[in-house]
PDB file of N, CA and C in Angstrom:
ATOM      1  N   UNK A 935      21.093  58.847 -36.506  1.00 89.00           N
ATOM      2  CA  UNK A 935      22.045  58.204 -34.598  1.00 89.00           C
ATOM      3  C   UNK A 935      22.103  56.382 -34.580  1.00 89.00           C
ATOM      4  N   UNK A 936      22.682  56.054 -34.389  1.00 95.00           N
ATOM      5  CA  UNK A 936      23.005  54.859 -34.448  1.00 95.00           C
ATOM      6  C   UNK A 936      22.097  54.361 -32.814  1.00 95.00           C
ATOM      7  N   UNK A 937      21.389  53.734 -32.903  1.00 98.00           N
ATOM      8  CA  UNK A 937      20.781  53.411 -30.807  1.00 98.00           C
ATOM      9  C   UNK A 937      21.884  52.530 -30.476  1.00 98.00           C
ATOM     10  N   UNK A 938      21.302  53.206 -29.582  1.00 98.00           N
ATOM     11  CA  UNK A 938      22.082  52.098 -28.160  1.00 98.00           C
ATOM     12  C   UNK A 938      21.366  50.607 -27.430  1.00 98.00           C
ATOM     13  N   UNK A 939      22.143  50.219 -26.811  1.00 98.00           N
ATOM     14  CA  UNK A 939      20.801  48.443 -26.333  1.00 98.00           C
ATOM     15  C   UNK A 939      21.969  47.920 -24.850  1.00 98.00           C
ATOM     16  N   UNK A 940      21.386  47.607 -24.695  1.00 98.00           N
ATOM     17  CA  UNK A 940      21.194  46.875 -23.273  1.00 98.00           C
ATOM     18  C   UNK A 940      21.344  45.171 -23.552  1.00 98.00           C
ATOM     19  N   UNK A 941      22.530  44.141 -22.863  1.00 97.00           N
ATOM     20  CA  UNK A 941      22.097  43.274 -23.707  1.00 97.00           C
ATOM     21  C   UNK A 941      22.633  42.466 -22.294  1.00 97.00           C
ATOM     22  N   UNK A 942      21.686  41.788 -21.633  1.00 95.00           N
ATOM     23  CA  UNK A 942      22.077  41.569 -20.721  1.00 95.00           C
ATOM     24  C   UNK A 942      21.774  39.591 -20.898  1.00 95.00           C
ATOM     25  N   UNK A 943      23.018  38.835 -20.025  1.00 93.00           N
ATOM     26  CA  UNK A 943      22.822  37.668 -20.590  1.00 93.00           C
ATOM     27  C   UNK A 943      22.737  36.996 -18.934  1.00 93.00           C
ATOM     28  N   UNK A 944      21.548  35.974 -18.210  1.00 93.00           N
ATOM     29  CA  UNK A 944      21.812  35.491 -17.133  1.00 93.00           C
ATOM     30  C   UNK A 944      22.484  34.791 -16.564  1.00 93.00           C
ATOM     31  N   UNK A 945      23.490  34.121 -16.414  1.00 92.00           N
ATOM     32  CA  UNK A 945      24.613  33.282 -16.413  1.00 92.00           C
ATOM     33  C   UNK A 945      23.731  32.092 -15.011  1.00 92.00           C
ATOM     34  N   UNK A 946      23.176  32.746 -13.853  1.00 93.00           N
ATOM     35  CA  UNK A 946      22.691  32.168 -12.997  1.00 93.00           C
ATOM     36  C   UNK A 946      21.624  32.549 -12.154  1.00 93.00           C
ATOM     37  N   UNK A 947      20.561  32.591 -12.018  1.00 94.00           N
ATOM     38  CA  UNK A 947      19.782  33.016 -11.556  1.00 94.00           C
ATOM     39  C   UNK A 947      19.646  32.038  -9.880  1.00 94.00           C
ATOM     40  N   UNK A 948      20.142  32.368  -8.764  1.00 96.00           N
ATOM     41  CA  UNK A 948      20.463  31.965  -7.333  1.00 96.00           C
ATOM     42  C   UNK A 948      19.528  32.040  -6.944  1.00 96.00           C
ATOM     43  N   UNK A 949      18.529  34.101  -6.786  1.00 97.00           N
ATOM     44  CA  UNK A 949      17.660  34.080  -6.011  1.00 97.00           C
ATOM     45  C   UNK A 949      16.648  34.959  -6.782  1.00 97.00           C
ATOM     46  N   UNK A 950      15.718  33.971  -7.287  1.00 96.00           N
ATOM     47  CA  UNK A 950      14.404  34.561  -7.545  1.00 96.00           C
ATOM     48  C   UNK A 950      14.126  35.735  -7.193  1.00 96.00           C
ATOM     49  N   UNK A 951      13.655  35.423  -5.971  1.00 98.00           N
ATOM     50  CA  UNK A 951      13.071  36.298  -5.616  1.00 98.00           C
ATOM     51  C   UNK A 951      14.028  37.905  -5.326  1.00 98.00           C
ATOM     52  N   UNK A 952      14.796  37.874  -5.262  1.00 98.00           N
ATOM     53  CA  UNK A 952      15.496  38.875  -5.340  1.00 98.00           C
ATOM     54  C   UNK A 952      15.773  39.661  -7.498  1.00 98.00           C
ATOM     55  N   UNK A 953      15.497  38.373  -7.879  1.00 96.00           N
ATOM     56  CA  UNK A 953      15.295  38.984  -9.500  1.00 96.00           C
ATOM     57  C   UNK A 953      14.349  39.964  -9.657  1.00 96.00           C
ATOM     58  N   UNK A 954      12.739  38.845  -8.684  1.00 96.00           N
ATOM     59  CA  UNK A 954      11.448  39.579  -8.771  1.00 96.00           C
ATOM     60  C   UNK A 954      11.715  41.091  -8.633  1.00 96.00           C
ATOM     61  N   UNK A 955      12.301  41.014  -7.422  1.00 98.00           N
ATOM     62  CA  UNK A 955      12.386  42.782  -7.120  1.00 98.00           C
ATOM     63  C   UNK A 955      12.871  43.718  -7.726  1.00 98.00           C
ATOM     64  N   UNK A 956      13.735  43.311  -8.570  1.00 97.00           N
ATOM     65  CA  UNK A 956      15.148  43.920  -9.346  1.00 97.00           C
ATOM     66  C   UNK A 956      13.939  44.582 -10.837  1.00 97.00           C
ATOM     67  N   UNK A 957      13.036  43.546 -11.111  1.00 96.00           N
ATOM     68  CA  UNK A 957      12.218  43.301 -12.236  1.00 96.00           C
ATOM     69  C   UNK A 957      10.815  44.183 -11.616  1.00 96.00           C
ATOM     70  N   UNK A 958      10.744  44.927 -11.090  1.00 97.00           N
ATOM     71  CA  UNK A 958       9.469  45.653 -10.811  1.00 97.00           C
ATOM     72  C   UNK A 958      10.121  47.423 -10.590  1.00 97.00           C
ATOM     73  N   UNK A 959      12.049  47.618 -10.273  1.00 98.00           N
ATOM     74  CA  UNK A 959      12.158  48.159 -10.212  1.00 98.00           C
ATOM     75  C   UNK A 959      12.791  48.980 -11.611  1.00 98.00           C
ATOM     76  N   UNK A 960      13.233  48.133 -11.973  1.00 97.00           N
ATOM     77  CA  UNK A 960      13.986  48.330 -13.233  1.00 97.00           C
ATOM     78  C   UNK A 960      13.419  48.434 -13.949  1.00 97.00           C
ATOM     79  N   UNK A 961      11.740  48.426 -14.023  1.00 96.00           N
ATOM     80  CA  UNK A 961      11.123  48.765 -15.805  1.00 96.00           C
ATOM     81  C   UNK A 961      10.764  49.457 -16.032  1.00 96.00           C
ATOM     82  N   UNK A 962      10.358  50.553 -14.834  1.00 97.00           N
ATOM     83  CA  UNK A 962       9.882  51.962 -14.820  1.00 97.00           C
ATOM     84  C   UNK A 962      11.175  52.688 -14.675  1.00 97.00           C
ATOM     85  N   UNK A 963      12.042  51.942 -14.596  1.00 98.00           N
ATOM     86  CA  UNK A 963      13.466  53.037 -14.536  1.00 98.00           C
ATOM     87  C   UNK A 963      13.799  52.725 -16.054  1.00 98.00           C
ATOM     88  N   UNK A 964      14.582  52.094 -16.764  1.00 98.00           N
ATOM     89  CA  UNK A 964      14.615  52.326 -18.223  1.00 98.00           C
ATOM     90  C   UNK A 964      13.374  52.353 -18.764  1.00 98.00           C
ATOM     91  N   UNK A 965      11.694  52.573 -18.956  1.00 97.00           N
ATOM     92  CA  UNK A 965      11.206  52.707 -19.667  1.00 97.00           C
ATOM     93  C   UNK A 965      11.248  55.010 -19.451  1.00 97.00           C
ATOM     94  N   UNK A 966      11.812  55.348 -17.925  1.00 97.00           N
ATOM     95  CA  UNK A 966      11.915  56.614 -18.335  1.00 97.00           C
ATOM     96  C   UNK A 966      13.267  56.952 -18.479  1.00 97.00           C
ATOM     97  N   UNK A 967      13.963  55.717 -18.883  1.00 97.00           N
ATOM     98  CA  UNK A 967      15.104  55.974 -19.476  1.00 97.00           C
ATOM     99  C   UNK A 967      14.666  56.331 -21.200  1.00 97.00           C
ATOM    100  N   UNK A 968      13.649  56.079 -21.110  1.00 98.00           N
ATOM    101  CA  UNK A 968      14.041  55.699 -22.525  1.00 98.00           C
ATOM    102  C   UNK A 968      14.120  54.439 -23.333  1.00 98.00           C
ATOM    103  N   UNK A 969      14.450  53.742 -23.134  1.00 98.00           N
ATOM    104  CA  UNK A 969      13.946  51.822 -23.590  1.00 98.00           C
ATOM    105  C   UNK A 969      12.970  51.667 -23.153  1.00 98.00           C
ATOM    106  N   UNK A 970      13.432  50.245 -24.609  1.00 97.00           N
ATOM    107  CA  UNK A 970      11.840  49.922 -25.056  1.00 97.00           C
ATOM    108  C   UNK A 970      12.816  47.846 -24.823  1.00 97.00           C
ATOM    109  N   UNK A 971      11.965  47.072 -24.117  1.00 96.00           N
ATOM    110  CA  UNK A 971      12.403  46.080 -24.286  1.00 96.00           C
ATOM    111  C   UNK A 971      11.677  45.383 -25.583  1.00 96.00           C
ATOM    112  N   UNK A 972      12.417  44.928 -25.977  1.00 96.00           N
ATOM    113  CA  UNK A 972      12.434  44.295 -27.487  1.00 96.00           C
ATOM    114  C   UNK A 972      12.685  42.407 -27.322  1.00 96.00           C
ATOM    115  N   UNK A 973      13.316  41.989 -26.259  1.00 96.00           N
ATOM    116  CA  UNK A 973      13.704  40.169 -25.158  1.00 96.00           C
ATOM    117  C   UNK A 973      13.601  40.728 -24.250  1.00 96.00           C
ATOM    118  N   UNK A 974      12.577  39.492 -23.324  1.00 92.00           N
ATOM    119  CA  UNK A 974      12.627  39.062 -21.846  1.00 92.00           C
ATOM    120  C   UNK A 974      12.430  37.846 -21.932  1.00 92.00           C
ATOM    121  N   UNK A 975      13.628  36.972 -21.653  1.00 86.00           N
ATOM    122  CA  UNK A 975      13.429  35.259 -21.523  1.00 86.00           C
ATOM    123  C   UNK A 975      13.054  34.976 -23.123  1.00 86.00           C
ATOM    124  N   UNK A 976      11.963  33.828 -22.728  1.00 88.00           N
ATOM    125  CA  UNK A 976      11.828  33.430 -24.104  1.00 88.00           C
ATOM    126  C   UNK A 976      12.392  32.448 -24.524  1.00 88.00           C
ATOM    127  N   UNK A 977      12.565  32.036 -25.641  1.00 91.00           N
ATOM    128  CA  UNK A 977      13.666  31.244 -26.041  1.00 91.00           C
ATOM    129  C   UNK A 977      14.720  31.042 -26.488  1.00 91.00           C
ATOM    130  N   UNK A 978      15.480  30.212 -25.783  1.00 89.00           N
ATOM    131  CA  UNK A 978      16.926  30.702 -26.548  1.00 89.00           C
ATOM    132  C   UNK A 978      17.983  29.466 -27.078  1.00 89.00           C
ATOM    133  N   UNK A 979      18.882  29.354 -28.080  1.00 92.00           N
ATOM    134  CA  UNK A 979      19.300  28.673 -28.876  1.00 92.00           C
ATOM    135  C   UNK A 979      20.526  28.962 -28.636  1.00 92.00           C
ATOM    136  N   UNK A 980      21.122  28.480 -27.877  1.00 89.00           N
ATOM    137  CA  UNK A 980      23.243  28.342 -27.377  1.00 89.00           C
ATOM    138  C   UNK A 980      24.111  27.901 -28.674  1.00 89.00           C
ATOM    139  N   UNK A 981      25.275  28.634 -29.002  1.00 94.00           N
ATOM    140  CA  UNK A 981      26.321  27.791 -29.972  1.00 94.00           C
ATOM    141  C   UNK A 981      27.189  28.803 -29.863  1.00 94.00           C
ATOM    142  N   UNK A 982      28.299  27.839 -29.606  1.00 93.00           N
ATOM    143  CA  UNK A 982      30.092  27.568 -29.049  1.00 93.00           C
ATOM    144  C   UNK A 982      29.978  27.861 -27.244  1.00 93.00           C
ATOM    145  N   UNK A 983      30.579  28.908 -26.770  1.00 86.00           N
ATOM    146  CA  UNK A 983      30.937  29.256 -26.288  1.00 86.00           C
ATOM    147  C   UNK A 983      29.545  29.633 -25.362  1.00 86.00           C
ATOM    148  N   UNK A 984      28.294  29.942 -25.846  1.00 82.00           N
ATOM    149  CA  UNK A 984      26.797  30.765 -24.905  1.00 82.00           C
ATOM    150  C   UNK A 984      26.571  29.812 -23.974  1.00 82.00           C
ATOM    151  N   UNK A 985      25.782  30.581 -23.708  1.00 82.00           N
ATOM    152  CA  UNK A 985      24.856  29.933 -22.688  1.00 82.00           C
ATOM    153  C   UNK A 985      23.076  29.624 -22.526  1.00 82.00           C
ATOM    154  N   UNK A 986      22.395  28.790 -22.312  1.00 88.00           N
ATOM    155  CA  UNK A 986      21.490  29.033 -22.748  1.00 88.00           C
ATOM    156  C   UNK A 986      20.261  29.631 -21.760  1.00 88.00           C
ATOM    157  N   UNK A 987      20.573  30.616 -21.194  1.00 90.00           N
ATOM    158  CA  UNK A 987      19.960  31.223 -20.074  1.00 90.00           C
ATOM    159  C   UNK A 987      19.127  32.484 -20.984  1.00 90.00           C
ATOM    160  N   UNK A 988      18.235  32.909 -19.577  1.00 90.00           N
ATOM    161  CA  UNK A 988      17.744  34.172 -19.517  1.00 90.00           C
ATOM    162  C   UNK A 988      18.281  34.941 -20.415  1.00 90.00           C
ATOM    163  N   UNK A 989      17.896  35.830 -21.810  1.00 94.00           N
ATOM    164  CA  UNK A 989      18.299  37.158 -22.394  1.00 94.00           C
ATOM    165  C   UNK A 989      18.024  38.089 -22.150  1.00 94.00           C
ATOM    166  N   UNK A 990      18.205  39.251 -22.137  1.00 95.00           N
ATOM    167  CA  UNK A 990      17.165  40.438 -22.366  1.00 95.00           C
ATOM    168  C   UNK A 990      17.715  41.560 -23.162  1.00 95.00           C
ATOM    169  N   UNK A 991      17.296  42.263 -24.290  1.00 97.00           N
ATOM    170  CA  UNK A 991      17.620  43.059 -25.156  1.00 97.00           C
ATOM    171  C   UNK A 991      16.577  44.313 -25.034  1.00 97.00           C
ATOM    172  N   UNK A 992      17.450  45.927 -25.103  1.00 98.00           N
ATOM    173  CA  UNK A 992      16.571  46.837 -24.555  1.00 98.00           C
ATOM    174  C   UNK A 992      16.976  47.885 -25.684  1.00 98.00           C
ATOM    175  N   UNK A 993      16.047  48.369 -26.357  1.00 98.00           N
ATOM    176  CA  UNK A 993      16.631  49.618 -27.282  1.00 98.00           C
ATOM    177  C   UNK A 993      16.477  50.571 -26.612  1.00 98.00           C
ATOM    178  N   UNK A 994      17.457  51.838 -26.927  1.00 98.00           N
ATOM    179  CA  UNK A 994      17.343  53.045 -26.785  1.00 98.00           C
ATOM    180  C   UNK A 994      17.551  53.566 -27.967  1.00 98.00           C
ATOM    181  N   UNK A 995      17.073  55.357 -27.994  1.00 98.00           N
ATOM    182  CA  UNK A 995      17.126  55.675 -29.514  1.00 98.00           C
ATOM    183  C   UNK A 995      18.854  55.990 -29.539  1.00 98.00           C
ATOM    184  N   UNK A 996      20.009  55.895 -28.576  1.00 98.00           N
ATOM    185  CA  UNK A 996      20.981  56.683 -29.030  1.00 98.00           C
ATOM    186  C   UNK A 996      21.212  55.764 -27.705  1.00 98.00           C
ATOM    187  N   UNK A 997      23.018  55.593 -27.832  1.00 98.00           N
ATOM    188  CA  UNK A 997      24.081  55.342 -26.899  1.00 98.00           C
ATOM    189  C   UNK A 997      24.220  55.195 -25.992  1.00 98.00           C
ATOM    190  N   UNK A 998      24.042  57.048 -25.941  1.00 98.00           N
ATOM    191  CA  UNK A 998      24.137  58.322 -24.843  1.00 98.00           C
ATOM    192  C   UNK A 998      22.780  57.771 -23.585  1.00 98.00           C
ATOM    193  N   UNK A 999      21.636  57.274 -24.526  1.00 98.00           N
ATOM    194  CA  UNK A 999      21.065  57.390 -23.570  1.00 98.00           C
ATOM    195  C   UNK A 999      20.704  56.424 -22.978  1.00 98.00           C
ATOM    196  N   UNK A1000      21.054  54.766 -23.519  1.00 98.00           N
ATOM    197  CA  UNK A1000      21.341  53.875 -22.813  1.00 98.00           C
ATOM    198  C   UNK A1000      22.166  53.640 -21.741  1.00 98.00           C
ATOM    199  N   UNK A1001      23.639  54.555 -21.853  1.00 98.00           N
ATOM    200  CA  UNK A1001      24.691  55.206 -20.928  1.00 98.00           C
ATOM    201  C   UNK A1001      23.690  55.686 -19.861  1.00 98.00           C
ATOM    202  N   UNK A1002      22.987  56.559 -19.824  1.00 98.00           N
ATOM    203  CA  UNK A1002      22.506  57.395 -18.928  1.00 98.00           C
ATOM    204  C   UNK A1002      21.218  56.587 -18.278  1.00 98.00           C
ATOM    205  N   UNK A1003      20.937  55.935 -18.070  1.00 98.00           N
ATOM    206  CA  UNK A1003      19.648  54.925 -18.325  1.00 98.00           C
ATOM    207  C   UNK A1003      20.630  54.314 -17.594  1.00 98.00           C
ATOM    208  N   UNK A1004      21.393  53.609 -17.476  1.00 98.00           N
ATOM    209  CA  UNK A1004      22.082  52.575 -16.970  1.00 98.00           C
ATOM    210  C   UNK A1004      22.592  53.505 -15.321  1.00 98.00           C
ATOM    211  N   UNK A1005      22.527  54.548 -15.687  1.00 98.00           N
ATOM    212  CA  UNK A1005      23.806  55.273 -14.318  1.00 98.00           C
ATOM    213  C   UNK A1005      22.349  56.066 -14.027  1.00 98.00           C
ATOM    214  N   UNK A1006      21.150  56.010 -13.778  1.00 98.00           N
ATOM    215  CA  UNK A1006      20.296  57.091 -13.519  1.00 98.00           C
ATOM    216  C   UNK A1006      20.477  56.664 -11.785  1.00 98.00           C
ATOM    217  N   UNK A1007      19.688  57.100 -11.231  1.00 98.00           N
ATOM    218  CA  UNK A1007      19.460  57.033  -9.119  1.00 98.00           C
ATOM    219  C   UNK A1007      18.456  55.860  -9.162  1.00 98.00           C
ATOM    220  N   UNK A1008      17.357  55.698 -10.692  1.00 98.00           N
ATOM    221  CA  UNK A1008      15.884  54.752 -10.249  1.00 98.00           C
ATOM    222  C   UNK A1008      16.912  53.899 -10.580  1.00 98.00           C
ATOM    223  N   UNK A1009      18.017  52.940 -11.961  1.00 98.00           N
ATOM    224  CA  UNK A1009      17.974  51.795 -12.135  1.00 98.00           C
ATOM    225  C   UNK A1009      19.641  51.841 -11.106  1.00 98.00           C
ATOM    226  N   UNK A1010      20.031  52.140 -10.481  1.00 98.00           N
ATOM    227  CA  UNK A1010      20.726  52.576  -9.815  1.00 98.00           C
ATOM    228  C   UNK A1010      19.847  51.038  -8.123  1.00 98.00           C
ATOM    229  N   UNK A1011      18.746  52.307  -7.716  1.00 98.00           N
ATOM    230  CA  UNK A1011      18.517  51.447  -6.891  1.00 98.00           C
ATOM    231  C   UNK A1011      17.609  49.949  -6.945  1.00 98.00           C
ATOM    232  N   UNK A1012      17.540  49.936  -8.384  1.00 98.00           N
ATOM    233  CA  UNK A1012      17.384  48.149  -9.084  1.00 98.00           C
ATOM    234  C   UNK A1012      18.334  47.128  -8.910  1.00 98.00           C
ATOM    235  N   UNK A1013      19.077  48.047  -8.783  1.00 98.00           N
ATOM    236  CA  UNK A1013      20.672  46.634  -8.935  1.00 98.00           C
ATOM    237  C   UNK A1013      20.910  46.693  -7.904  1.00 98.00           C
ATOM    238  N   UNK A1014      20.666  47.690  -6.660  1.00 98.00           N
ATOM    239  CA  UNK A1014      20.863  46.911  -4.699  1.00 98.00           C
ATOM    240  C   UNK A1014      19.821  46.592  -4.597  1.00 98.00           C
ATOM    241  N   UNK A1015      18.404  46.123  -5.608  1.00 98.00           N
ATOM    242  CA  UNK A1015      17.734  45.054  -5.101  1.00 98.00           C
ATOM    243  C   UNK A1015      18.109  43.682  -5.609  1.00 98.00           C
ATOM    244  N   UNK A1016      18.668  43.556  -7.161  1.00 97.00           N
ATOM    245  CA  UNK A1016      19.095  42.291  -7.538  1.00 97.00           C
ATOM    246  C   UNK A1016      20.555  42.045  -6.443  1.00 97.00           C
ATOM    247  N   UNK A1017      21.403  43.003  -6.425  1.00 95.00           N
ATOM    248  CA  UNK A1017      22.811  42.523  -5.563  1.00 95.00           C
ATOM    249  C   UNK A1017      23.046  41.139  -5.900  1.00 95.00           C
ATOM    250  N   UNK A1018      23.289  40.383  -5.033  1.00 95.00           N
ATOM    251  CA  UNK A1018      24.117  39.410  -6.008  1.00 95.00           C
ATOM    252  C   UNK A1018      22.685  38.268  -6.303  1.00 95.00           C
ATOM    253  N   UNK A1019      21.753  38.392  -6.596  1.00 96.00           N
ATOM    254  CA  UNK A1019      21.026  37.232  -7.147  1.00 96.00           C
ATOM    255  C   UNK A1019      20.934  36.791  -7.693  1.00 96.00           C
ATOM    256  N   UNK A1020      21.665  37.068  -8.910  1.00 96.00           N
ATOM    257  CA  UNK A1020      21.998  36.824 -10.523  1.00 96.00           C
ATOM    258  C   UNK A1020      23.779  37.092 -11.129  1.00 96.00           C
ATOM    259  N   UNK A1021      23.321  35.819 -12.097  1.00 96.00           N
ATOM    260  CA  UNK A1021      25.381  36.576 -12.302  1.00 96.00           C
ATOM    261  C   UNK A1021      24.877  36.357 -13.962  1.00 96.00           C
ATOM    262  N   UNK A1022      25.009  37.600 -14.136  1.00 95.00           N
ATOM    263  CA  UNK A1022      25.056  38.177 -15.797  1.00 95.00           C
ATOM    264  C   UNK A1022      26.240  38.555 -16.356  1.00 95.00           C
ATOM    265  N   UNK A1023      25.985  38.458 -17.809  1.00 94.00           N
ATOM    266  CA  UNK A1023      27.037  39.441 -18.607  1.00 94.00           C
ATOM    267  C   UNK A1023      26.252  40.619 -19.096  1.00 94.00           C
ATOM    268  N   UNK A1024      26.200  41.791 -17.764  1.00 96.00           N
ATOM    269  CA  UNK A1024      25.427  43.224 -19.504  1.00 96.00           C
ATOM    270  C   UNK A1024      26.517  43.944 -20.214  1.00 96.00           C
ATOM    271  N   UNK A1025      25.984  44.855 -20.725  1.00 97.00           N
ATOM    272  CA  UNK A1025      27.117  45.677 -22.014  1.00 97.00           C
ATOM    273  C   UNK A1025      25.747  46.754 -22.674  1.00 97.00           C
ATOM    274  N   UNK A1026      26.595  47.320 -23.086  1.00 98.00           N
ATOM    275  CA  UNK A1026      25.473  48.482 -23.161  1.00 98.00           C
ATOM    276  C   UNK A1026      26.704  48.541 -24.735  1.00 98.00           C
ATOM    277  N   UNK A1027      26.144  48.190 -25.363  1.00 98.00           N
ATOM    278  CA  UNK A1027      26.413  48.393 -27.654  1.00 98.00           C
ATOM    279  C   UNK A1027      25.858  49.298 -28.107  1.00 98.00           C
ATOM    280  N   UNK A1028      26.852  49.723 -29.001  1.00 98.00           N
ATOM    281  CA  UNK A1028      26.271  51.159 -29.769  1.00 98.00           C
ATOM    282  C   UNK A1028      25.570  50.093 -32.005  1.00 98.00           C
ATOM    283  N   UNK A1029      24.295  49.884 -31.818  1.00 97.00           N
ATOM    284  CA  UNK A1029      23.671  49.537 -33.614  1.00 97.00           C
ATOM    285  C   UNK A1029      24.661  50.847 -34.133  1.00 97.00           C
ATOM    286  N   UNK A1030      25.098  50.236 -35.562  1.00 93.00           N
ATOM    287  CA  UNK A1030      25.001  50.862 -36.912  1.00 93.00           C
ATOM    288  C   UNK A1030      23.725  51.498 -37.143  1.00 93.00           C
ATOM    289  N   UNK A1031      24.263  52.629 -38.145  1.00 79.00           N
ATOM    290  CA  UNK A1031      23.307  53.196 -38.351  1.00 79.00           C
ATOM    291  C   UNK A1031      22.799  52.705 -39.816  1.00 79.00           C
TER     292      UNK A1031
END
């Protein structure tokens, strides 16, 4: 079964305090949903239309598990804390077998 991945690229971080509040809530929500953080911040080299900003990659055992974790009540609470504190490109993608 193909794995599922959350891919987040932060275009701007306008409120670091909201991001910190989100991180406190998001980490346990992701872990409860079976997610494993593979990349969080760190060095970035961007090409083409890419933006060298904070990038987060989280792996789940399946695409369905990744979608369910995003829709969970715990993660929704984290999103409320984040609100307009960042502008990001968030995607859930399916891996290959």
